[in-house]
Amino acid sequence: TQWRRGGINKMAKRLARSLLLMYEDYATVASETLKRTRRRPVKSTLSMLAMLGVAFAWKRRPDHASFTSEVVEFSNEISMCSEKTRSKRAQELLKHLILLETRGGLRCLNIGPVAVMVERRPTVSCFQYCSSHVQEPWWSLHKRTVDVGVCGRWLMLRSNMTCFDVCDDT
């Protein structure tokens, strides 16, 4: 019982002291930030806008499900066009993406406010999958990149599907 009384009092004092120190630190940071904002308002505004832009992009970062739904949506749209007017390049791209998706060959990497859809290489064995020495290095990521997503949009897919209803042959 003596330990409980003494231990709880010590813990409460430590907690109160750490909360007080944290409050003082945040108060100091807030006052210094206000002083700098008054000194250089344009720089502060631009910094705040940049941070808000990154936060917005981070919040609206697309995911694997949104990529799949866009591929399905574009596939439905291209199937509505006649065979003669379809772009062969867009049609082959969609076939390739659907094939990768059905085989589980796509992986979504979240890199900050950007999402990168990468093609997975088929693995031969469990050792090859688990060993970092056999896997492809990170610097070869650009060779396996299928698409890049920012602010809820998949950029390469949309740019490749802009003129899907115009035949390439003409």
PDB file of N, CA and C in Angstrom, residues 47-88:
ATOM      1  N   SER A  47       4.207  29.405 -47.779  1.00  0.00           N
ATOM      2  CA  SER A  47       4.534  28.159 -47.064  1.00  0.00           C
ATOM      3  C   SER A  47       3.273  27.444 -46.604  1.00  0.00           C
ATOM      4  N   MET A  48       2.326  28.213 -46.085  1.00  0.00           N
ATOM      5  CA  MET A  48       1.064  27.625 -45.615  1.00  0.00           C
ATOM      6  C   MET A  48       0.281  27.027 -46.785  1.00  0.00           C
ATOM      7  N   LEU A  49       0.255  27.736 -47.915  1.00  0.00           N
ATOM      8  CA  LEU A  49      -0.444  27.207 -49.095  1.00  0.00           C
ATOM      9  C   LEU A  49       0.215  25.929 -49.607  1.00  0.00           C
ATOM     10  N   ALA A  50       1.542  25.893 -49.583  1.00  0.00           N
ATOM     11  CA  ALA A  50       2.250  24.680 -50.022  1.00  0.00           C
ATOM     12  C   ALA A  50       1.930  23.509 -49.100  1.00  0.00           C
ATOM     13  N   MET A  51       1.925  23.754 -47.794  1.00  0.00           N
ATOM     14  CA  MET A  51       1.599  22.681 -46.852  1.00  0.00           C
ATOM     15  C   MET A  51       0.159  22.207 -47.015  1.00  0.00           C
ATOM     16  N   LEU A  52      -0.759  23.150 -47.238  1.00  0.00           N
ATOM     17  CA  LEU A  52      -2.154  22.767 -47.455  1.00  0.00           C
ATOM     18  C   LEU A  52      -2.312  21.984 -48.754  1.00  0.00           C
ATOM     19  N   GLY A  53      -1.560  22.360 -49.789  1.00  0.00           N
ATOM     20  CA  GLY A  53      -1.605  21.629 -51.051  1.00  0.00           C
ATOM     21  C   GLY A  53      -1.122  20.196 -50.903  1.00  0.00           C
ATOM     22  N   VAL A  54      -0.033  20.017 -50.174  1.00  0.00           N
ATOM     23  CA  VAL A  54       0.484  18.665 -49.938  1.00  0.00           C
ATOM     24  C   VAL A  54      -0.505  17.860 -49.092  1.00  0.00           C
ATOM     25  N   ALA A  55      -1.091  18.501 -48.081  1.00  0.00           N
ATOM     26  CA  ALA A  55      -2.071  17.803 -47.242  1.00  0.00           C
ATOM     27  C   ALA A  55      -3.297  17.402 -48.059  1.00  0.00           C
ATOM     28  N   PHE A  56      -3.750  18.287 -48.958  1.00  0.00           N
ATOM     29  CA  PHE A  56      -4.887  17.970 -49.822  1.00  0.00           C
ATOM     30  C   PHE A  56      -4.556  16.803 -50.750  1.00  0.00           C
ATOM     31  N   ALA A  57      -3.363  16.852 -51.357  1.00  0.00           N
ATOM     32  CA  ALA A  57      -2.954  15.760 -52.251  1.00  0.00           C
ATOM     33  C   ALA A  57      -2.826  14.451 -51.479  1.00  0.00           C
ATOM     34  N   TRP A  58      -2.323  14.511 -50.266  1.00  0.00           N
ATOM     35  CA  TRP A  58      -2.172  13.319 -49.433  1.00  0.00           C
ATOM     36  C   TRP A  58      -3.532  12.721 -49.105  1.00  0.00           C
ATOM     37  N   LYS A  59      -4.472  13.584 -48.775  1.00  0.00           N
ATOM     38  CA  LYS A  59      -5.820  13.113 -48.414  1.00  0.00           C
ATOM     39  C   LYS A  59      -6.534  12.513 -49.619  1.00  0.00           C
ATOM     40  N   ARG A  60      -6.325  13.068 -50.815  1.00  0.00           N
ATOM     41  CA  ARG A  60      -7.016  12.623 -52.017  1.00  0.00           C
ATOM     42  C   ARG A  60      -6.203  11.618 -52.833  1.00  0.00           C
ATOM     43  N   ARG A  61      -5.148  11.058 -52.258  1.00  0.00           N
ATOM     44  CA  ARG A  61      -4.299  10.092 -52.972  1.00  0.00           C
ATOM     45  C   ARG A  61      -5.139   8.870 -53.376  1.00  0.00           C
ATOM     46  N   PRO A  62      -5.081   8.489 -54.660  1.00  0.00           N
ATOM     47  CA  PRO A  62      -5.884   7.344 -55.103  1.00  0.00           C
ATOM     48  C   PRO A  62      -5.311   6.025 -54.583  1.00  0.00           C
ATOM     49  N   ASP A  63      -6.137   4.983 -54.630  1.00  0.00           N
ATOM     50  CA  ASP A  63      -5.708   3.673 -54.165  1.00  0.00           C
ATOM     51  C   ASP A  63      -5.917   2.631 -55.265  1.00  0.00           C
ATOM     52  N   HIS A  64      -5.640   1.390 -54.917  1.00  0.00           N
ATOM     53  CA  HIS A  64      -5.745   0.301 -55.882  1.00  0.00           C
ATOM     54  C   HIS A  64      -7.171   0.145 -56.410  1.00  0.00           C
ATOM     55  N   ALA A  65      -8.135   0.282 -55.531  1.00  0.00           N
ATOM     56  CA  ALA A  65      -9.539   0.126 -55.936  1.00  0.00           C
ATOM     57  C   ALA A  65      -9.954   1.200 -56.931  1.00  0.00           C
ATOM     58  N   SER A  66      -9.474   2.424 -56.750  1.00  0.00           N
ATOM     59  CA  SER A  66      -9.828   3.487 -57.699  1.00  0.00           C
ATOM     60  C   SER A  66      -9.188   3.243 -59.053  1.00  0.00           C
ATOM     61  N   PHE A  67      -7.973   2.666 -59.068  1.00  0.00           N
ATOM     62  CA  PHE A  67      -7.340   2.342 -60.347  1.00  0.00           C
ATOM     63  C   PHE A  67      -8.143   1.263 -61.072  1.00  0.00           C
ATOM     64  N   THR A  68      -8.537   0.237 -60.333  1.00  0.00           N
ATOM     65  CA  THR A  68      -9.323  -0.839 -60.929  1.00  0.00           C
ATOM     66  C   THR A  68     -10.646  -0.313 -61.470  1.00  0.00           C
ATOM     67  N   SER A  69     -11.307   0.549 -60.719  1.00  0.00           N
ATOM     68  CA  SER A  69     -12.589   1.073 -61.187  1.00  0.00           C
ATOM     69  C   SER A  69     -12.413   1.955 -62.424  1.00  0.00           C
ATOM     70  N   GLU A  70     -11.317   2.709 -62.506  1.00  0.00           N
ATOM     71  CA  GLU A  70     -11.082   3.523 -63.704  1.00  0.00           C
ATOM     72  C   GLU A  70     -10.788   2.647 -64.918  1.00  0.00           C
ATOM     73  N   VAL A  71     -10.032   1.575 -64.714  1.00  0.00           N
ATOM     74  CA  VAL A  71      -9.754   0.658 -65.831  1.00  0.00           C
ATOM     75  C   VAL A  71     -11.054   0.036 -66.327  1.00  0.00           C
ATOM     76  N   VAL A  72     -11.915  -0.384 -65.403  1.00  0.00           N
ATOM     77  CA  VAL A  72     -13.197  -0.974 -65.789  1.00  0.00           C
ATOM     78  C   VAL A  72     -14.075   0.062 -66.494  1.00  0.00           C
ATOM     79  N   GLU A  73     -14.065   1.287 -65.987  1.00  0.00           N
ATOM     80  CA  GLU A  73     -14.864   2.348 -66.598  1.00  0.00           C
ATOM     81  C   GLU A  73     -14.398   2.646 -68.026  1.00  0.00           C
ATOM     82  N   PHE A  74     -13.087   2.764 -68.220  1.00  0.00           N
ATOM     83  CA  PHE A  74     -12.573   3.002 -69.569  1.00  0.00           C
ATOM     84  C   PHE A  74     -12.813   1.803 -70.475  1.00  0.00           C
ATOM     85  N   SER A  75     -12.742   0.597 -69.921  1.00  0.00           N
ATOM     86  CA  SER A  75     -13.023  -0.602 -70.704  1.00  0.00           C
ATOM     87  C   SER A  75     -14.467  -0.610 -71.177  1.00  0.00           C
ATOM     88  N   ASN A  76     -15.393  -0.208 -70.306  1.00  0.00           N
ATOM     89  CA  ASN A  76     -16.799  -0.117 -70.706  1.00  0.00           C
ATOM     90  C   ASN A  76     -17.005   0.947 -71.769  1.00  0.00           C
ATOM     91  N   GLU A  77     -16.339   2.086 -71.624  1.00  0.00           N
ATOM     92  CA  GLU A  77     -16.482   3.153 -72.606  1.00  0.00           C
ATOM     93  C   GLU A  77     -15.926   2.757 -73.965  1.00  0.00           C
ATOM     94  N   ILE A  78     -14.788   2.075 -73.976  1.00  0.00           N
ATOM     95  CA  ILE A  78     -14.193   1.684 -75.252  1.00  0.00           C
ATOM     96  C   ILE A  78     -14.990   0.561 -75.913  1.00  0.00           C
ATOM     97  N   SER A  79     -15.665  -0.252 -75.112  1.00  0.00           N
ATOM     98  CA  SER A  79     -16.475  -1.319 -75.701  1.00  0.00           C
ATOM     99  C   SER A  79     -17.745  -0.771 -76.351  1.00  0.00           C
ATOM    100  N   MET A  80     -18.134   0.447 -75.989  1.00  0.00           N
ATOM    101  CA  MET A  80     -19.306   1.081 -76.604  1.00  0.00           C
ATOM    102  C   MET A  80     -18.988   1.605 -78.008  1.00  0.00           C
ATOM    103  N   CYS A  81     -17.708   1.826 -78.296  1.00  0.00           N
ATOM    104  CA  CYS A  81     -17.312   2.327 -79.619  1.00  0.00           C
ATOM    105  C   CYS A  81     -17.270   1.163 -80.603  1.00  0.00           C
ATOM    106  N   SER A  82     -17.407   1.495 -81.852  1.00  0.00           N
ATOM    107  CA  SER A  82     -17.336   0.454 -82.874  1.00  0.00           C
ATOM    108  C   SER A  82     -15.881   0.029 -83.070  1.00  0.00           C
ATOM    109  N   GLU A  83     -15.687  -1.165 -83.592  1.00  0.00           N
ATOM    110  CA  GLU A  83     -14.345  -1.708 -83.819  1.00  0.00           C
ATOM    111  C   GLU A  83     -13.525  -0.813 -84.749  1.00  0.00           C
ATOM    112  N   LYS A  84     -14.183  -0.192 -85.701  1.00  0.00           N
ATOM    113  CA  LYS A  84     -13.475   0.600 -86.709  1.00  0.00           C
ATOM    114  C   LYS A  84     -12.963   1.921 -86.154  1.00  0.00           C
ATOM    115  N   THR A  85     -13.611   2.441 -85.139  1.00  0.00           N
ATOM    116  CA  THR A  85     -13.197   3.745 -84.612  1.00  0.00           C
ATOM    117  C   THR A  85     -12.335   3.648 -83.360  1.00  0.00           C
ATOM    118  N   ARG A  86     -12.159   2.471 -82.804  1.00  0.00           N
ATOM    119  CA  ARG A  86     -11.370   2.324 -81.577  1.00  0.00           C
ATOM    120  C   ARG A  86      -9.889   2.534 -81.849  1.00  0.00           C
ATOM    121  N   SER A  87      -9.224   3.104 -80.879  1.00  0.00           N
ATOM    122  CA  SER A  87      -7.771   3.234 -80.929  1.00  0.00           C
ATOM    123  C   SER A  87      -7.157   1.900 -80.515  1.00  0.00           C
ATOM    124  N   LYS A  88      -6.331   1.350 -81.393  1.00  0.00           N
ATOM    125  CA  LYS A  88      -5.706   0.042 -81.096  1.00  0.00           C
ATOM    126  C   LYS A  88      -4.762   0.156 -79.895  1.00  0.00           C
TER     127      LYS A  88
END
